[in-house]
Coordinates of C-alpha atoms and ligand atoms in Angstrom, one line a residue:
X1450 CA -65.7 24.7 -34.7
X1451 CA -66.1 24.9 -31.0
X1452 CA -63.1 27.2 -29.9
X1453 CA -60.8 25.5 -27.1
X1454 CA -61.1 27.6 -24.2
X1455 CA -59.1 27.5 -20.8
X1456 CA -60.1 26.8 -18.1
X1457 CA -59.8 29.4 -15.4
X1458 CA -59.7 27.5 -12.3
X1459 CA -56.1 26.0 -13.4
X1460 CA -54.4 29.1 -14.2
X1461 CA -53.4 29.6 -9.8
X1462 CA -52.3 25.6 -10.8
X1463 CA -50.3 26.3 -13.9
X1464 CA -48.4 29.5 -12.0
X1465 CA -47.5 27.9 -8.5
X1466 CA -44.4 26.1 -9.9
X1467 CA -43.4 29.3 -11.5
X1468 CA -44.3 31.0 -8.1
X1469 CA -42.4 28.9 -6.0
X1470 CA -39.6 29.1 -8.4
X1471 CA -38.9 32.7 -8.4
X1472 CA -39.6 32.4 -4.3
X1473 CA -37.0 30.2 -3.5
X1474 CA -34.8 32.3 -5.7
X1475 CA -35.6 35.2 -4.2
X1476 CA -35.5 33.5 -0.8
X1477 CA -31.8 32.0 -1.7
X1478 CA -30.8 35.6 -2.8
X1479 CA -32.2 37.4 0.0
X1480 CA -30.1 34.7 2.4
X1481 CA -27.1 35.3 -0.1
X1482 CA -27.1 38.8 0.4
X1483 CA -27.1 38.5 4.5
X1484 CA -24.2 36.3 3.7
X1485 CA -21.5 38.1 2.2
X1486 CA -20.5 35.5 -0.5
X1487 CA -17.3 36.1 -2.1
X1488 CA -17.8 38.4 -5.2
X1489 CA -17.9 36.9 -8.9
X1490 CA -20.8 35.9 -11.3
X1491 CA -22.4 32.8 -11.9
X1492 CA -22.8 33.0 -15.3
X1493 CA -25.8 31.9 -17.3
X1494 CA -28.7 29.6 -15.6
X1495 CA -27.8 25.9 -15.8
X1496 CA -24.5 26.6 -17.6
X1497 CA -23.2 28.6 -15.6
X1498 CA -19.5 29.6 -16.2
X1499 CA -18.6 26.3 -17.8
X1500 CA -18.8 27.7 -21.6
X1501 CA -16.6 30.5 -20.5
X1502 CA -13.8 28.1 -18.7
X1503 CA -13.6 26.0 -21.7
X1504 CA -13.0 28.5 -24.1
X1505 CA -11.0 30.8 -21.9
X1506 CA -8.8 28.0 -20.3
X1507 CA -8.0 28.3 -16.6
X1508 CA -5.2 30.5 -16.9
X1509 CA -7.1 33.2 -18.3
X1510 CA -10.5 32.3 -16.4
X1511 CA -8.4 32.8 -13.2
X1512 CA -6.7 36.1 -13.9
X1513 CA -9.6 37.9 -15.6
X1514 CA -11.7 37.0 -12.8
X1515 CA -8.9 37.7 -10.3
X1516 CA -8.5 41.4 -11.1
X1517 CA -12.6 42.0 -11.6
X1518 CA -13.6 40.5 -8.3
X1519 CA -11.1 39.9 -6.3
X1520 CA -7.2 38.8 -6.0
X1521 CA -8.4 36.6 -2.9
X1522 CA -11.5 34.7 -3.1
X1523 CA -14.4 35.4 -6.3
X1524 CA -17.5 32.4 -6.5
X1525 CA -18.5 31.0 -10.2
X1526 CA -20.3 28.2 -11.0
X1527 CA -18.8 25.0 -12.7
X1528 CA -20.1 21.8 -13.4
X1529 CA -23.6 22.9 -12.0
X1530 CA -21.8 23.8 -8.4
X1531 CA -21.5 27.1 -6.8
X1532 CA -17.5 27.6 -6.4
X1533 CA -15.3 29.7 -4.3
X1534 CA -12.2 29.5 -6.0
X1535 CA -9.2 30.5 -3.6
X1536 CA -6.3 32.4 -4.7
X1537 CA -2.9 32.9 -4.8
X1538 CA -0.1 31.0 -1.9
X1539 CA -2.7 32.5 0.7
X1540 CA -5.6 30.7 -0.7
X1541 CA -3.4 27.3 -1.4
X1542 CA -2.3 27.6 2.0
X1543 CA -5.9 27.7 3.6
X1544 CA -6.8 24.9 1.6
X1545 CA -4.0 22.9 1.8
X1546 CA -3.6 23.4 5.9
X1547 CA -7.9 23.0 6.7
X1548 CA -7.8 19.5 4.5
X1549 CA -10.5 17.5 6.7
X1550 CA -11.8 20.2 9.3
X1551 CA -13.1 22.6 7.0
X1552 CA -13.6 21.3 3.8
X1553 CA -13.4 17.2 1.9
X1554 CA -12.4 16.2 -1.0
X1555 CA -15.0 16.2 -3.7
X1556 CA -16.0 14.9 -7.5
X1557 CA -18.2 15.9 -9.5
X1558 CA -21.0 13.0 -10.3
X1559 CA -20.2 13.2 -13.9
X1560 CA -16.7 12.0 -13.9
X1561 CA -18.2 9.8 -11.0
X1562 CA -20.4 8.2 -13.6
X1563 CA -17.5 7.6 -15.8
X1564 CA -14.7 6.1 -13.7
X1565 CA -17.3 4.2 -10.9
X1566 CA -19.1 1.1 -11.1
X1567 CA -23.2 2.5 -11.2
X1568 CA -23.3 1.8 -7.3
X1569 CA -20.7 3.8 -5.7
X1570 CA -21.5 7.2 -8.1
X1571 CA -23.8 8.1 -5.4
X1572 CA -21.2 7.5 -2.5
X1573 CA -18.5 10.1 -1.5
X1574 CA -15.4 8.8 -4.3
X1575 CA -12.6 9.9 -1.4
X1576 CA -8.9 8.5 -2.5
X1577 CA -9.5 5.3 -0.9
X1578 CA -7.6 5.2 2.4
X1579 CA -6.4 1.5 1.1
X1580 CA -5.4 2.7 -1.8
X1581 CA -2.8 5.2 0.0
X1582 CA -1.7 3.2 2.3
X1583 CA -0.6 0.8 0.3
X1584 CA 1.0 3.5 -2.5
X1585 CA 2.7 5.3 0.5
X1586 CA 3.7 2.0 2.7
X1587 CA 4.2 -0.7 -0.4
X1588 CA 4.6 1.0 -3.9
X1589 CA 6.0 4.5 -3.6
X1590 CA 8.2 3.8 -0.5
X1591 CA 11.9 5.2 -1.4
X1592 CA 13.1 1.1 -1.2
X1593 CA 10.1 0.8 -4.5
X1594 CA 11.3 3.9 -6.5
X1595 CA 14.3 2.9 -6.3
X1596 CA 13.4 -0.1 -8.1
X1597 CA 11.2 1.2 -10.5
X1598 CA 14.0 3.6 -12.2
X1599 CA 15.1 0.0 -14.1
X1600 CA 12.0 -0.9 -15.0
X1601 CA 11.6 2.8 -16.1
X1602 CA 14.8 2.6 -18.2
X1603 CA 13.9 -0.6 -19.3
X1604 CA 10.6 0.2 -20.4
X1605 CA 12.0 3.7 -22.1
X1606 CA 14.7 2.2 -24.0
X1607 CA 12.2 -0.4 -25.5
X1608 CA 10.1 2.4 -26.5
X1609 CA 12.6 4.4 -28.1
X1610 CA 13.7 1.6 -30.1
X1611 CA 10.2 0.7 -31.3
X1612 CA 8.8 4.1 -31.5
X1613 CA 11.4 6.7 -31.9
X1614 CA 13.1 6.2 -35.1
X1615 CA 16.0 8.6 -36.0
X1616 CA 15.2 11.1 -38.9
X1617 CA 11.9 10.7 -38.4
X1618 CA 9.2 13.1 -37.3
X1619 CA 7.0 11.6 -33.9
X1620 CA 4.1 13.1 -32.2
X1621 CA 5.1 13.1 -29.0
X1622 CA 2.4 13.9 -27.1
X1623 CA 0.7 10.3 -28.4
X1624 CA 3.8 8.4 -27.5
X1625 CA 4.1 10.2 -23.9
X1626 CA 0.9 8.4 -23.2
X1627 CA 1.8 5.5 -24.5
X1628 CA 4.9 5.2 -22.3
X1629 CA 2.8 6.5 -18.7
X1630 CA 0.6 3.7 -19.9
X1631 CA 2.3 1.1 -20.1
X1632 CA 4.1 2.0 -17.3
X1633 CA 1.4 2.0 -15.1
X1634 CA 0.3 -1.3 -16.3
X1635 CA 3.7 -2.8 -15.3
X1636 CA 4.1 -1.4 -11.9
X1637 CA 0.5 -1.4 -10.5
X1638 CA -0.9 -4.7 -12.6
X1639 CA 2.6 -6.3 -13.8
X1640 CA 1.2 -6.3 -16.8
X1641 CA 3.2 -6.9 -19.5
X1642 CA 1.1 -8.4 -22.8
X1643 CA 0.2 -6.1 -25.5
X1644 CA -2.9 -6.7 -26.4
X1645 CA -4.3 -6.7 -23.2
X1646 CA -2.4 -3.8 -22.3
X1647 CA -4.0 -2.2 -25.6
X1648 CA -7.7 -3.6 -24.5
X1649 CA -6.9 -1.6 -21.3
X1650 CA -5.4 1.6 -23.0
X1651 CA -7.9 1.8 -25.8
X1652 CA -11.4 2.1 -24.0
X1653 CA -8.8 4.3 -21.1
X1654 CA -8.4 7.2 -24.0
X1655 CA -11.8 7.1 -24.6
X1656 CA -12.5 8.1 -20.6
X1657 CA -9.5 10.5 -20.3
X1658 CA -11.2 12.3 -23.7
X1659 CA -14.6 12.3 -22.3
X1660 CA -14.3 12.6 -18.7
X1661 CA -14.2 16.1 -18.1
X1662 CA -16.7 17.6 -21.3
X1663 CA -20.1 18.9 -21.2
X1664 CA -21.7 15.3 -19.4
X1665 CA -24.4 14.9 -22.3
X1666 CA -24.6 11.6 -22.1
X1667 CA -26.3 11.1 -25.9
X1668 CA -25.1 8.7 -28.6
X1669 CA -22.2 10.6 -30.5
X1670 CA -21.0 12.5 -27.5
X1671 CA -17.2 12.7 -25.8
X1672 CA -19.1 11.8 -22.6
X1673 CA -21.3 9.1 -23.8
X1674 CA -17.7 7.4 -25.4
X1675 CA -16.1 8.2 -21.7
X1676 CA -18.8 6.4 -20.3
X1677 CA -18.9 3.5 -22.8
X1678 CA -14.9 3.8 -22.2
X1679 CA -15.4 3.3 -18.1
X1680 CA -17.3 0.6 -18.4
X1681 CA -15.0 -1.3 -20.8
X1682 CA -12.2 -0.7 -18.7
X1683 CA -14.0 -1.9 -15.7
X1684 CA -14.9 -5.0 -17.4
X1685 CA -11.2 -5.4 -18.4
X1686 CA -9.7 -4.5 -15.0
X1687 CA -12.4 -7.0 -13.3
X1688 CA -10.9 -10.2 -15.5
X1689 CA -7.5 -9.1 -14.1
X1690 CA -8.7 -8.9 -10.6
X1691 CA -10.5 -12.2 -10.7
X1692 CA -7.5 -14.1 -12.6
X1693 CA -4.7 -12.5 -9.9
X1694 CA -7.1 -13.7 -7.1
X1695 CA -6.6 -17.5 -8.3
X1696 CA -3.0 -17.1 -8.6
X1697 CA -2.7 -15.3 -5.1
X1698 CA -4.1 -18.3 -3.7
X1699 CA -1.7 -20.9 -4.8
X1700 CA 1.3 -18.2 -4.4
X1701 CA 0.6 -15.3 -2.2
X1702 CA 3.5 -12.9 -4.1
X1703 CA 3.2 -8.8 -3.3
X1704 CA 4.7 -8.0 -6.3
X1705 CA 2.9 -5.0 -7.4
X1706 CA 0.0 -2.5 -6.6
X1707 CA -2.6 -4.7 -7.9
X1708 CA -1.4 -8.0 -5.1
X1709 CA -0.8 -6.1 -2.5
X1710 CA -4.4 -4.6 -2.3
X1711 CA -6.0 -8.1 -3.3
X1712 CA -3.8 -9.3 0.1
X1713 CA -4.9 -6.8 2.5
X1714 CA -6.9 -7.1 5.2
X1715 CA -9.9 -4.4 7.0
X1716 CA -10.3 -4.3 10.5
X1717 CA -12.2 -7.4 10.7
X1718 CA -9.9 -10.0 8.5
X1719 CA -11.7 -9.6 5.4
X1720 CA -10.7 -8.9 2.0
X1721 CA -11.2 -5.7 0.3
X1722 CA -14.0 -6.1 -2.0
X1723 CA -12.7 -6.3 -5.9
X1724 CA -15.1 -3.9 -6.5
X1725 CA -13.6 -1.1 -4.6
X1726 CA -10.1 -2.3 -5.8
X1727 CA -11.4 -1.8 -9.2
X1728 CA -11.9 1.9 -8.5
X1729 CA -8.6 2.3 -6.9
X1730 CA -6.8 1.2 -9.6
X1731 CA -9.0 3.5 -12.2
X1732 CA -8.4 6.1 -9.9
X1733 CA -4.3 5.4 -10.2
X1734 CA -4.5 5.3 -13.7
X1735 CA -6.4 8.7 -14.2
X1736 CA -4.1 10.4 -11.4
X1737 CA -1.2 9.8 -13.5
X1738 CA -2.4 9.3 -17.3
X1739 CA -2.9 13.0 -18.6
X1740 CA -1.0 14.7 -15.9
X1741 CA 2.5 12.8 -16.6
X1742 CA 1.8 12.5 -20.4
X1743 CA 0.9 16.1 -20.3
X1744 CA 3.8 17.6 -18.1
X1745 CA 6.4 15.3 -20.2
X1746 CA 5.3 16.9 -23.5
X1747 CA 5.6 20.3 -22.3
X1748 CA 9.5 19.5 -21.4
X1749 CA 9.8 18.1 -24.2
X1750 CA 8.6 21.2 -26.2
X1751 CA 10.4 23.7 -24.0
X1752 CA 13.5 21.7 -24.7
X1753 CA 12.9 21.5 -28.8
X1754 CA 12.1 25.5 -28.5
X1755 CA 15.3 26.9 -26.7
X1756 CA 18.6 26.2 -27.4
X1757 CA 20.2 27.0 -24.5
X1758 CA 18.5 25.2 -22.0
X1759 CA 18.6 21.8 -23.9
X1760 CA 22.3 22.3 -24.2
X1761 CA 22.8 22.4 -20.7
X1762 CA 20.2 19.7 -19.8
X1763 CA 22.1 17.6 -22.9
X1764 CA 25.5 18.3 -20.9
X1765 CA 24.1 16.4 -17.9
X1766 CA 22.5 13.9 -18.9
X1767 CA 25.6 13.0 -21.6
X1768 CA 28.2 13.0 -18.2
X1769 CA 25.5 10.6 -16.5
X1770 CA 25.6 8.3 -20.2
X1771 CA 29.2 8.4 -20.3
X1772 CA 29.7 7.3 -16.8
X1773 CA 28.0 4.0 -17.7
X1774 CA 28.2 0.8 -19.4
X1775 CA 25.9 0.9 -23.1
X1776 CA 23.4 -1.8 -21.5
X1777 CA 23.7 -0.6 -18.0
X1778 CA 20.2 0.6 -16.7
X1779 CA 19.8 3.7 -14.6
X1780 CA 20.0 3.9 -11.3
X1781 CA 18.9 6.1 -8.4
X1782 CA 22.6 7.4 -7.7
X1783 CA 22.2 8.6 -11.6
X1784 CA 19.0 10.2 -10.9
X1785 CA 20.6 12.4 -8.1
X1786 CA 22.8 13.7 -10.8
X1787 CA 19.6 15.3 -12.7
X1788 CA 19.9 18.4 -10.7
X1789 CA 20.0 20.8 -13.4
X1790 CA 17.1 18.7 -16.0
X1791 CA 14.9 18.3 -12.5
X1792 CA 14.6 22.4 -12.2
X1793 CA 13.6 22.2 -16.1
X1794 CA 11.1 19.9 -15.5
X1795 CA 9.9 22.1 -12.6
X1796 CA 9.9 25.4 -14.6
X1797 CA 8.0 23.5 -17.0
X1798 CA 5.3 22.8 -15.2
X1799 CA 5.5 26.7 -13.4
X1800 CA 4.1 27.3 -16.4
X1801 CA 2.4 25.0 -18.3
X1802 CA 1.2 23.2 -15.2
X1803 CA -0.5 19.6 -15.9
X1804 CA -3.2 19.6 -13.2
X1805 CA -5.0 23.2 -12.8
X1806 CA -5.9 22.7 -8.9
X1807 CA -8.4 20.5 -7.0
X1808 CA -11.9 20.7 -5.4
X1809 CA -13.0 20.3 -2.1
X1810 CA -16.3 20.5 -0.2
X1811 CA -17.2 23.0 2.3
X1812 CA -18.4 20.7 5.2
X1813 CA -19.0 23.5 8.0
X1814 CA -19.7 26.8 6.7
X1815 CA -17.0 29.2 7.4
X1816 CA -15.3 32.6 6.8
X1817 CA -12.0 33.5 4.4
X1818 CA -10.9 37.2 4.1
X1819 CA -14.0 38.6 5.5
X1820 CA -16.5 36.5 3.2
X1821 CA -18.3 33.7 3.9
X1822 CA -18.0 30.1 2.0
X1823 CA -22.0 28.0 3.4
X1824 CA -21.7 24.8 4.2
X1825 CA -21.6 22.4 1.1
X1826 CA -20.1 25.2 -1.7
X1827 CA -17.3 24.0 -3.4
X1828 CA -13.9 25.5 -3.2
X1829 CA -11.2 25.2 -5.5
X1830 CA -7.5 25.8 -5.2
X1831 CA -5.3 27.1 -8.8
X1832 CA -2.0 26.7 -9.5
X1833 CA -2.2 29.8 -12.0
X1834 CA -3.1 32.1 -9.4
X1835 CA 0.6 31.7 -8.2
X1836 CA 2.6 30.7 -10.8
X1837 CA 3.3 33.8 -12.6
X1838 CA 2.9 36.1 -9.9
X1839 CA 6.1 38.5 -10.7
X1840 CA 6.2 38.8 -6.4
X1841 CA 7.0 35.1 -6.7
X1842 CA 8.6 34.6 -10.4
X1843 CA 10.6 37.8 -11.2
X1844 CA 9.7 38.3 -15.1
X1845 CA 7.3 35.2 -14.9
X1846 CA 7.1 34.5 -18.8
X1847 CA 10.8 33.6 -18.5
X1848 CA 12.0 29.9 -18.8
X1849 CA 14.5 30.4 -16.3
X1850 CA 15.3 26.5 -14.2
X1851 CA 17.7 28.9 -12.0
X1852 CA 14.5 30.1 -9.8
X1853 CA 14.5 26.7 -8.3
X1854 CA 18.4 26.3 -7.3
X1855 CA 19.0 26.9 -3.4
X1856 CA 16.0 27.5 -1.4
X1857 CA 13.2 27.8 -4.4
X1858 CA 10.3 29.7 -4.3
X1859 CA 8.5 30.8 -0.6
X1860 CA 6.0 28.1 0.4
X1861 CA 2.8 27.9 -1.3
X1862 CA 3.7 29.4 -4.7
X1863 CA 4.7 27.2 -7.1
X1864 CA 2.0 24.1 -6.4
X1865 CA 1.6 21.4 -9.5
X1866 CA 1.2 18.1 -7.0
X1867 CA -1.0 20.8 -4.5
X1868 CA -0.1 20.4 -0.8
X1869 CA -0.9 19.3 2.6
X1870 CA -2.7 15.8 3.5
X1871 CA -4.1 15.6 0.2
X1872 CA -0.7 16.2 -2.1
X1873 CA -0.4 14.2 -4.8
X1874 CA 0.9 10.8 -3.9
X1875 CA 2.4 10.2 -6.8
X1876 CA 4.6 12.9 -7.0
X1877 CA 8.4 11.1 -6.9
X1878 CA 7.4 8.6 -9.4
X1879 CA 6.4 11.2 -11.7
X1880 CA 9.3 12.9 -11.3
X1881 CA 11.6 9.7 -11.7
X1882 CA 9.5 9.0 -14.8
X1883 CA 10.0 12.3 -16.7
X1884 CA 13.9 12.3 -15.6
X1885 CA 13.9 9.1 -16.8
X1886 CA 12.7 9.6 -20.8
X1887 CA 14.2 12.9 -20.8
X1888 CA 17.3 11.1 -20.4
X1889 CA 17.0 8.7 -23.1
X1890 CA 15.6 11.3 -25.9
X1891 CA 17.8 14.1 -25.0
X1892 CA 21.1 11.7 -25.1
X1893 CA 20.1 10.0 -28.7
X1894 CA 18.1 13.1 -30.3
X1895 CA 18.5 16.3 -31.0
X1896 CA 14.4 17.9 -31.6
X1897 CA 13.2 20.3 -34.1
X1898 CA 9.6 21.7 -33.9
X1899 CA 7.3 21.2 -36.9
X1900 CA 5.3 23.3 -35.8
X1901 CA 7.0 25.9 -34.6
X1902 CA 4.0 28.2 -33.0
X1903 CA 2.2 25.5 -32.4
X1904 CA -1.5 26.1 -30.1
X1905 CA -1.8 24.9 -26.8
X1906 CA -5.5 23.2 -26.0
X1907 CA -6.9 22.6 -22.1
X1908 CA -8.6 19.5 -21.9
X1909 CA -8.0 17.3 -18.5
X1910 CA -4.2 18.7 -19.2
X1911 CA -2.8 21.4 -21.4
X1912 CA -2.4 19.5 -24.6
X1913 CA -0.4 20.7 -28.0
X1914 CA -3.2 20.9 -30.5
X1915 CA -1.4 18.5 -33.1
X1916 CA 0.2 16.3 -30.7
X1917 CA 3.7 17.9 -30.8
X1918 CA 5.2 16.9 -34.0
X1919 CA 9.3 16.7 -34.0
X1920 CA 12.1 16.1 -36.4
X1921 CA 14.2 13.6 -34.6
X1922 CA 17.7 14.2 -35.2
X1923 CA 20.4 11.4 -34.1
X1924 CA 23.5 13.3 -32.5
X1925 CA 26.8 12.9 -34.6
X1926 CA 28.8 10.0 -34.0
Ligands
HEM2699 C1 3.3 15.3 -13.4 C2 2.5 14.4 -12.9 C3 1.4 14.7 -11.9 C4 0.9 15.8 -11.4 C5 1.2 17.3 -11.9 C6 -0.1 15.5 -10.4 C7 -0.9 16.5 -9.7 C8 -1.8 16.1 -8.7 C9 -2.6 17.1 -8.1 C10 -2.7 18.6 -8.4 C11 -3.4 16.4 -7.2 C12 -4.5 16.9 -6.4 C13 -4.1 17.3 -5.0 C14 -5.3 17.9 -4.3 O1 -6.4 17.3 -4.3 O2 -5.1 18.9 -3.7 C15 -3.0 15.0 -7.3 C16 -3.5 14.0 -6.5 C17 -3.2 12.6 -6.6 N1 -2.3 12.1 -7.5 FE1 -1.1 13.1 -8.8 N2 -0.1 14.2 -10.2 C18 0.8 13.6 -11.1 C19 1.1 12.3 -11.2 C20 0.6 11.3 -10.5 C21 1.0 9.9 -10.6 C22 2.1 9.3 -11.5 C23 0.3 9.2 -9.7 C24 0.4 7.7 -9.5 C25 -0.5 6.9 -9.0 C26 -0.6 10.1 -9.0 C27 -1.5 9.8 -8.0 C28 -2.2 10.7 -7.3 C29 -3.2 10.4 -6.2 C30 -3.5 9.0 -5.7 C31 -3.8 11.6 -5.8 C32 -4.8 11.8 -4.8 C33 -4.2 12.2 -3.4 C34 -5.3 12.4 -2.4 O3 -6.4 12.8 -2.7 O4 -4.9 12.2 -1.2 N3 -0.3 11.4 -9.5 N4 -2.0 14.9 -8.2

């Protein structure tokens, strides 16, 4: 048998890819090293420190790499980015103050591919300015929160009646989403009807599951579902759009998110196209889904855990009950009240914060504490880079609400909803929504863990691992 030989001439073919490979990575390094990056490893090729963030969680990613590199600035690489992560009130405060001169806001193209219709992945997916106007000038104006804290109590008390059964055990974390949910569906789409709330919510979980693991997008994958799960919520959100247009035409009504951006008008006249509004309202719904659901839960377990500190949040909210009528909903005056519950829910998220800090993309190339950041890095600010800092937080594994009484912490350290032009813009009706449900479980139900050690998971949002199971115990008549 003839032996198969190789030919000789297409060995310089076969080794320039390789050549050029190793080239421009020595070439890259060569300009790296000129550079003075921030210190910090970029893990394994392709993967780079993605492996090591999920299993590690941020909290631990941050701090480990915080004390070998550097307290200030250290580079990794996540989600196939090279990232300067920022730290500490110093590092949020660059961030927060150079929002739009230095550096943009910034997704990464997988969740892109999840939440966006195909032809916008490719397109920069800022927070719509439409979309904030009209949740700063229209939704979330102090006249609108007002407002919402009925349909809030409204919405609660129906829950607790269907849901919440006394002497039973709940998960809680399952029916914290439930309530943001449907929530959102009333006060951005007025939406109101079950099922096609649930046609909504359904495909919705499988996104917020998906969204933010390993984008392998092959049958049988989280990320394959979260794509599956975007485009069934588009499809979903699209009938909405389309039916609200008609209706909008025989009775222009702004009555929630949803109308408002269906009746606004660009520079030139024209509507917005339902596309975009699409996105928007995605984009709402993920902003507040596992971050509220989340940040509830963990009040909810800190107030099951210690004693003392439901006690005192029970006292409050029992003066508020008393001071009303049994069908009488809650009001903003009432919310005022919450001061004491308000600092829980603040020391909650201190430390078990919901969202773990933001990106942004470095659009000049510029210098932070004597290293350089090149032009189209990504940076990222952490909230658990000042959270527990005992400079800040005296003995920070303490649950202690008290830090927050007179002036609070110095600026910059404690950071859940971030800071500057990008803060979350959702902030006061997240707040009004956890003060609200705290107030309805705390004043029918006593909570006992059933798991008493139980493990916190990250995924989007720190997440009990068995979804918070509780004994529900009606108070004594
Ligand atoms: C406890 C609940 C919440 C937490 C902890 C939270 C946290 C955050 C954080 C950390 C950011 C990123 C800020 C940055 O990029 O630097 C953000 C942005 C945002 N959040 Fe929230 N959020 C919560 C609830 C909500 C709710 C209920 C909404 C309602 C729609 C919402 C809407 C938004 C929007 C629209 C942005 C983008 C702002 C922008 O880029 O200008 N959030 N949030």
């Amino acid at each position: 048998m003839e032996a198969l030989t190789f030919p000789s001439y297409l060995l310089p073919l076969l080794l320039l890819p390789f050549s050029l490979y190793l080239f421009s990575i020595i070439r890259r390094k060569s300009s790296d090293d000129r550079k003075n990056l921030p210190p910090g490893s970029r893990g394994w090729p392709v993967v780079g420190e993605n492996i090591k963030f999920a299993l590690l969680g941020p909290e631990k990613f941050i701090k480990d790499r915080m004390e070998k590199h550097s307290p200030e600035v250290f580079q990794t690489s996540l989600l196939g980015e090279r990232v300067a992560t920022f730290c500490g009130a110093k590092g949020n405060k660059f961030l927060f103050t150079n929002g739009n001169k230095l550096v943009t806001s910034w997704w990464p193209q997988s969740m892109k591919k999840v939440l966006s219709f195909p032809e916008f992945v490719d397109s920069n997916l800022k927070v719509d300015s439409a979309l904030k106007r009209t949740l700063h000038r229209d939704v979330f104006t102090p006249e609108a929160l007002k407002r919402h804290v009925a349909v809030m109590d409204a919405l609660a008390r129906e829950h607790l009646e269907r849901h919440w059964k006394p002497n039973s055990v709940v998960k809680v974390l399952g029916l914290s989403r439930k309530y943001t949910f449907e929530l959102a569906c009333r006060v951005f789409l007025s939406e109101v009807d079950p099922v096609r709330i649930q046609k909504l919510s359904d495909p919705f979980n499988m996104v917020s599951e998906g969204m933010i693991s390993v984008p392998l997008d092959l049958p049988g994958t989280a990320y394959n579902r979260a794509i599956k799960g975007g485009k069934l919520v588009r499809e979903e959100l699209m009938r909405i759009i389309q039916e609200r247009r008609k209706e909008l035409m025989e009775k222009p009504e702004r009555r929630d998110l949803l109308s408002k951006m269906l009746l606004l008008r660009d520079d030139d006249g024209r509507p917005l196209n339902e596309k975009q509004i699409c996105n928007d309202i995605i984009g709402s719904l993920v902003a507040s889904y596992d971050t509220t659901s989340s940040a509830l839960t963990s009040v909810i377990n800190y107030l099951a855990q210690l004693p003392h500190i439901y006690n005192q949040v029970f006292k409050e909210q029992m003066a508020i009950a008393e001071s009303k009528g049994p069908n009488e909903l809650l009001t903003w005056d009432d919310i005022e009240k919450m001061k004491y519950s308000w600092n829980v829910v603040r020391e909650s998220m201190r430390l078990t914060p919901p969202a773990a800090g933001a990106f942004r993309e470095a659009t000049t190339e510029f210098s932070y504490a004597g290293f350089t950041i090149p032009k189209g890095w990504k940076t990222f600010w952490t909230v658990h880079s000042s959270h527990k800092n005992p400079d800040y937080f005296p003995e920070p594994e303490r649950f202690d609400p008290s830090r927050f009484e007179g002036s609070g912490p110095p600026p910059y350290t404690f950071v859940p909803f971030g800071g500057g032009p990008r803060m979350c813009a959702g902030r006061e009706y997240a707040r009004l929504e956890m003060l609200v449900m705290m107030h309805n479980v705390v004043t029918r139900f006593k909570l006992e863990k059933v798991i008493p050690n139980e493990k916190i998971n990250y995924h989007a949002s720190p997440t009990p691992v068995y979804g918070l199971p509780l004994h529900l115990h009606p108070h004594k008549k």
